[in-house]
Amino acid sequence: MAAEKRKDRPAHSLIAGTIAGAVEGAATYPTELVKTKMQLQGSQQYVAQGGQVYRGAMDCARATVQTQGIRGLYRGLTPMLLGNAAKAGVRFLTYDTVKAWLSDDRGRLSMPRTMLAGLCAGVIEGGTVVAPSETIKTRLIHDQCMPRQNTYRGMVHCVQVAVREEGVRGIYRGVVPVMARQGANSCVRFAAYDTLKQWALGFRPPGERDYLPFAYSFAIGMAAGIVTVYATMPIDVVKTRMQSPSAGLEYRNSLHCAYRVVSDEGVRALWKGATPRLSRLMFSGAIVFAVYEEVIKALRNSAV
């Protein structure tokens, strides 16, 4: 098993992660859009600007389809898809690299070291890829919720407006909570996935304990996604609020944002959007890990 692990090159992790991220992003985007809309509503600036208010996740999805058609569920998909593919590539490349550095001579990793490798992967992907792509996605979705939905003509125009009005900082708004969320996400997700994976491999026949069938990886990835959602939801809410175009008018920093959310809307607001995010991360975890394992297996068996 350890020998098989040593065959994986950094390029394999990057390729497999990028493919897995693109597949996962395209498959689960509507739930991400609904989650973001649910998190945006509630801030004073959002209400003052006449932002649409939804009774729940299903009402949000239904209203979006009724007013904008099925295409409305994919508003902001392009930056999210590009960012998802890139972030998954960076995530798995960083995780596998740090994991190799921290592993013992037999290729094993303790739980604290697994969590540290996941934390490093999440922080790096958050600062390099996720912050700009999610800022643009959030701006496009926010625009969709406003009475006049013509601020941005598309992804490129949104980037141009953000940079023109706020400089490069405009597309890195909320980078601190993004890095915190991605770090926490990857820390929890990789730790949960690797723990469950090693447990499941113990039930495989001798000689077949270096890989899991697709269905096993899918189920374990789904379980890891559930754990991740409830452990990191408050950070995700703060991240979304900080990336709103009106965040600068309402919040001084991420801590002030968290304080305002709790004081204005109650502690439960820190878990706003949990249902659509749970739907997304359950399947995103399942898809991304299952596709990653299959691509890695194919690359191992090829001459690439």
XYZ file of C-alpha atoms in Angstrom:
304
model
C 0.000 0.000 0.000
C 2.790 2.415 0.914
C 4.582 1.580 -2.317
C 1.456 2.355 -4.303
C 1.169 5.734 -2.616
C 4.708 6.664 -3.583
C 3.807 6.262 -7.260
C 1.438 9.226 -7.157
C 3.161 12.272 -8.618
C 2.156 15.870 -7.823
C 0.868 16.244 -11.384
C -1.527 13.342 -10.798
C -3.008 15.049 -7.726
C -3.393 18.304 -9.667
C -5.029 16.662 -12.702
C -7.353 14.427 -10.670
C -8.351 17.252 -8.341
C -9.087 19.667 -11.200
C -11.300 17.140 -12.999
C -13.098 16.192 -9.792
C -13.698 19.858 -8.916
C -15.145 20.686 -12.327
C -17.540 17.711 -12.245
C -18.631 18.485 -8.690
C -19.136 22.208 -9.349
C -21.326 21.672 -12.403
C -23.426 19.015 -10.673
C -24.171 20.887 -7.440
C -24.249 24.573 -8.390
C -28.013 25.241 -7.973
C -27.780 24.344 -4.271
C -24.824 26.734 -3.915
C -26.871 29.538 -5.497
C -29.822 28.940 -3.142
C -27.499 28.765 -0.127
C -25.865 32.077 -1.066
C -29.208 33.816 -1.572
C -30.429 32.610 1.821
C -27.278 33.912 3.516
C -27.376 37.322 1.835
C -30.859 38.166 3.050
C -31.090 39.552 6.550
C -28.421 42.258 6.417
C -29.728 45.816 6.761
C -28.199 46.955 3.476
C -29.746 44.029 1.613
C -33.200 44.927 2.959
C -32.670 48.662 2.339
C -31.779 47.972 -1.295
C -35.008 46.027 -1.783
C -33.440 42.588 -1.970
C -35.899 39.722 -2.412
C -36.683 37.806 0.792
C -37.435 34.065 0.741
C -39.293 31.925 3.268
C -36.894 29.027 2.902
C -34.666 27.087 0.531
C -37.540 25.591 -1.491
C -39.273 28.961 -1.797
C -35.988 30.489 -2.983
C -35.480 27.822 -5.654
C -39.124 28.032 -6.790
C -39.131 31.850 -6.985
C -35.852 31.847 -8.930
C -37.212 29.432 -11.540
C -40.550 31.261 -11.793
C -38.986 34.690 -12.362
C -35.838 33.809 -14.309
C -36.301 30.283 -15.592
C -33.995 27.319 -15.078
C -31.065 29.459 -16.236
C -31.560 31.576 -13.116
C -30.332 28.652 -10.993
C -26.990 28.880 -12.784
C -26.354 32.618 -12.351
C -22.675 32.970 -11.386
C -21.820 29.426 -12.545
C -18.813 30.388 -14.701
C -16.612 31.885 -11.946
C -17.717 29.134 -9.568
C -16.947 26.377 -12.087
C -13.525 27.766 -12.977
C -12.771 28.403 -9.330
C -14.022 24.982 -8.260
C -11.826 23.171 -10.759
C -8.783 25.235 -9.800
C -9.369 25.055 -6.061
C -9.825 21.272 -6.080
C -6.608 20.909 -8.067
C -4.726 23.135 -5.612
C -6.404 21.421 -2.641
C -5.462 17.866 -3.554
C -1.988 18.876 -4.754
C -1.282 20.698 -1.485
C -2.878 18.026 0.693
C -1.019 15.136 -0.932
C 2.277 17.088 -0.851
C 1.968 18.058 2.831
C 0.691 14.586 3.660
C 3.825 13.054 2.090
C 6.019 15.389 4.151
C 4.238 14.485 7.398
C 3.819 10.726 6.854
C 5.959 8.170 8.673
C 8.153 5.596 6.922
C 5.124 3.367 6.275
C 3.100 6.165 4.711
C 0.787 6.504 7.717
C -0.479 9.749 9.190
C -1.813 10.471 12.677
C -5.146 12.282 13.024
C -3.558 15.614 14.106
C -1.187 15.496 11.129
C -4.031 14.620 8.769
C -5.947 17.628 10.058
C -2.859 19.839 9.688
C -2.402 18.723 6.063
C -6.069 19.469 5.386
C -5.792 22.862 7.081
C -2.776 23.808 4.935
C -4.599 22.731 1.771
C -7.695 24.757 2.647
C -5.844 27.940 3.594
C -3.764 27.897 0.393
C -6.731 27.216 -1.899
C -8.769 29.852 -0.084
C -6.185 32.598 -0.486
C -5.185 31.833 -4.071
C -8.341 30.659 -5.841
C -11.519 30.621 -3.764
C -11.587 34.239 -2.543
C -11.727 35.911 -5.988
C -13.986 33.306 -7.619
C -16.504 33.339 -4.760
C -16.501 37.127 -4.512
C -17.524 37.356 -8.162
C -20.082 34.559 -7.744
C -21.586 36.302 -4.692
C -21.793 39.656 -6.504
C -23.594 38.061 -9.463
C -26.071 36.286 -7.177
C -26.601 39.452 -5.103
C -27.382 41.356 -8.305
C -29.969 38.715 -9.173
C -31.777 39.374 -5.869
C -32.086 43.129 -6.408
C -35.110 44.863 -8.013
C -32.905 46.091 -10.891
C -30.831 43.143 -12.078
C -28.559 44.888 -14.548
C -25.480 45.897 -12.570
C -23.330 43.220 -14.190
C -23.528 41.882 -17.729
C -21.516 38.803 -16.855
C -18.430 37.490 -15.091
C -15.860 39.628 -16.928
C -17.905 42.814 -16.506
C -18.359 42.025 -12.813
C -14.581 41.735 -12.354
C -14.062 45.005 -14.234
C -16.604 46.856 -12.070
C -15.196 45.451 -8.826
C -11.610 46.403 -9.729
C -12.620 49.838 -11.059
C -14.600 50.721 -7.939
C -12.467 49.109 -5.226
C -9.181 48.088 -6.811
C -7.835 44.546 -6.703
C -9.041 44.363 -3.101
C -12.556 44.377 -4.529
C -12.225 40.805 -5.771
C -10.485 39.665 -2.592
C -13.192 40.952 -0.266
C -13.676 38.572 2.641
C -10.372 36.765 2.031
C -9.805 36.172 5.768
C -13.112 34.351 6.399
C -12.659 32.537 3.075
C -9.277 31.199 4.163
C -10.697 30.345 7.589
C -13.656 28.522 6.052
C -11.583 26.627 3.495
C -9.030 25.710 6.125
C -11.730 24.430 8.475
C -13.558 22.680 5.607
C -10.491 20.796 4.414
C -9.279 20.071 7.934
C -12.580 18.434 8.892
C -13.364 16.896 5.498
C -9.998 15.232 4.891
C -9.785 13.996 8.479
C -13.280 12.498 8.295
C -12.733 11.037 4.818
C -9.330 9.487 5.553
C -10.547 8.031 8.852
C -13.598 6.438 7.223
C -11.541 5.330 4.211
C -8.972 3.494 6.343
C -11.790 1.865 8.281
C -13.485 0.713 5.059
C -10.213 -0.567 3.546
C -9.886 -2.884 6.525
C -12.894 -4.830 5.236
C -11.437 -5.282 1.738
C -9.908 -8.643 0.752
C -6.100 -8.915 1.023
C -4.489 -7.561 -2.124
C -7.363 -5.107 -2.704
C -6.683 -2.770 0.189
C -5.001 -0.053 -1.861
C -8.241 1.305 -3.379
C -11.990 1.550 -2.795
C -14.750 0.908 -5.330
C -16.575 3.998 -6.619
C -19.672 3.348 -4.461
C -17.579 3.158 -1.289
C -15.738 6.414 -2.048
C -19.059 8.080 -2.903
C -20.685 7.051 0.408
C -17.660 7.997 2.525
C -17.343 11.345 0.756
C -21.014 12.037 1.470
C -20.550 11.265 5.170
C -17.504 13.562 5.322
C -19.575 16.325 3.706
C -22.270 16.092 6.393
C -19.719 16.471 9.185
C -18.107 19.419 7.406
C -21.336 21.413 6.970
C -22.357 21.654 10.607
C -18.810 22.156 11.860
C -18.061 25.128 9.576
C -21.427 26.772 8.832
C -20.922 29.971 10.912
C -17.683 30.757 9.066
C -19.468 30.282 5.743
C -22.244 32.722 6.700
C -19.720 35.396 7.709
C -17.767 34.779 4.485
C -20.856 35.325 2.325
C -21.876 38.502 4.163
C -18.353 39.930 3.866
C -18.351 39.306 0.104
C -21.621 41.180 -0.426
C -21.177 44.447 -2.397
C -22.616 46.380 0.561
C -20.397 44.754 3.205
C -18.141 47.810 3.457
C -21.132 49.937 4.501
C -22.219 47.565 7.255
C -19.274 45.636 8.705
C -15.827 46.770 9.907
C -14.285 43.284 9.682
C -15.170 39.599 9.944
C -15.502 39.610 13.744
C -17.792 42.639 13.607
C -19.817 40.892 10.915
C -20.259 37.796 13.106
C -21.269 40.019 16.032
C -23.834 41.892 13.923
C -25.335 38.680 12.551
C -25.835 37.300 16.071
C -27.025 40.587 17.625
C -29.419 41.474 14.779
C -30.714 38.030 13.820
C -29.853 35.644 16.639
C -27.391 32.766 16.932
C -29.447 30.579 14.590
C -28.632 32.977 11.750
C -25.065 31.619 11.791
C -26.522 28.408 10.371
C -28.672 30.169 7.757
C -28.544 28.316 4.458
C -27.507 25.061 6.163
C -30.093 22.961 4.301
C -28.987 23.822 0.738
C -25.336 23.756 1.837
C -25.889 20.322 3.355
C -27.408 19.166 0.072
C -24.430 20.548 -1.804
C -21.618 19.353 0.449
C -23.087 15.888 0.878
C -23.011 15.368 -2.863
C -19.957 17.520 -3.516
C -17.959 15.477 -1.027
C -19.281 12.274 -2.557
C -18.603 13.375 -6.142
C -15.223 15.027 -5.632
C -13.674 12.191 -3.638
C -15.168 9.435 -5.806
C -14.093 11.108 -9.074
C -10.670 11.919 -7.623
C -10.089 8.290 -6.603
C -11.145 7.028 -10.034
C -8.926 9.503 -11.918
C -5.965 8.765 -9.661
C -6.475 5.044 -10.235
C -6.574 5.585 -14.008
C -3.418 7.712 -13.896
C -1.600 5.075 -11.844
C -2.433 2.464 -14.445
C -1.364 4.672 -17.342
C 2.004 5.852 -18.505
C 1.137 9.510 -17.790
